C-alpha positions in Angstrom: 0.0 0.0 0.0 1.5 3.3 -1.0 1.6 6.1 1.5 0.7 9.6 0.3 2.9 12.5 1.1 5.7 10.5 2.7 9.1 12.1 2.4 12.5 11.1 3.9 16.0 12.4 4.5 19.1 11.6 6.4 20.8 13.9 8.9 24.0 14.3 10.9 24.2 16.6 13.9 27.6 18.0 14.9 28.7 19.5 18.2 28.3 18.2 21.8 25.6 15.7 21.0 26.9 12.5 22.5 26.7 11.7 26.2 23.9 14.4 26.6 20.8 12.3 26.0 20.5 13.8 22.5 19.2 10.6 20.9 16.6 10.0 23.7 15.2 13.5 23.2 15.2 13.1 19.4 13.3 9.9 19.9 10.7 11.6 21.9 10.4 14.5 19.5 10.1 12.2 16.5 7.4 10.1 18.1 5.5 13.2 19.1 5.5 14.3 15.5 4.5 10.9 14.2 7.8 10.5 12.3 9.5 7.1 11.6 13.2 6.2 11.2 16.2 6.0 13.5 19.1 7.8 15.1 22.5 6.6 16.4 25.8 7.8 17.7 28.5 7.7 15.0 32.2 7.0 15.5 32.9 10.6 14.6 31.2 12.0 17.7 28.1 13.0 15.8 24.5 11.8 15.8 23.3 10.4 12.5 19.8 9.5 11.6 17.0 9.0 9.1 13.5 10.4 9.3 10.4 9.8 7.2 7.0 11.3 7.4 4.9 14.2 6.1 6.8 17.3 5.0 5.3 19.6 7.6 6.3 17.3 10.5 9.7 16.7 9.0 10.3 20.5 8.8 9.5 20.8 12.5 11.9 18.0 13.3 14.6 19.6 11.2 14.2 22.9 13.0 14.4 21.0 16.4 17.6 19.2 15.3 19.1 22.6 14.3 18.1 24.7 17.2 17.0 22.6 20.2 18.3 19.1 20.8 18.7 18.0 24.4 19.1 20.4 27.2 22.8 19.7 27.6 23.7 19.5 23.9 25.5 22.2 22.0 24.6 21.9 18.3 27.2 23.4 16.0 25.6 22.4 12.7 23.3 19.9 11.1 23.7 18.4 7.6 20.6 17.0 5.8 20.5 15.0 2.6 18.0 16.1 0.0 14.4 15.4 1.0 12.9 12.7 -1.2 9.4 11.6 -1.8 8.8 7.9 -1.1 6.2 5.4 -2.2 5.7 4.0 1.3 7.1 4.0 4.8 10.3 2.0 5.3 9.9 1.9 9.1 7.1 1.2 11.5 8.3 3.6 14.2 11.3 5.8 15.2 14.0 4.1 17.3 17.5 4.5 18.5 20.1 2.2 16.9 22.8 0.6 19.2 25.9 2.7 19.8 28.7 1.4 17.6 31.3 2.9 20.0 30.3 0.4 22.8 31.0 -3.3 22.8 28.2 -5.7 22.7 27.5 -7.6 25.9 29.5 -10.8 26.0 26.5 -13.0 25.2 25.7 -10.8 22.2 29.2 -10.6 20.7 29.3 -11.2 17.0 31.9 -13.7 15.9 32.7 -14.8 19.4 35.9 -16.9 19.7 33.8 -19.7 21.3 31.6 -20.0 18.2 32.4 -23.1 16.1 29.6 -22.7 13.6 30.8 -20.5 10.8 27.9 -21.1 8.4 25.2 -18.6 8.8 
């Protein structure tokens, strides 16, 4: 089923945005606006993400990313990819992806040395 008026774009937020609950606040804002997609910490000290939804709500989120963020954040700049129209939603909600800068818990480690089954 095609969704009418669905647009998407990627973003990257620069500044003091890690370790200040930026992703959690972005999650709340996106859910309040009915947006879908994700955000995550990057290895470069930024927060990256992808949003999809109606253009009006996306514009509100973009402004929030540029000017508000979390209370302890200090946003230097935000880069957005070109906003594109989509045939349908690609996500069912907005979520935070795991932080690639932190190791997975021991029982979730990928390619653990105790693994003997190499065929996936």
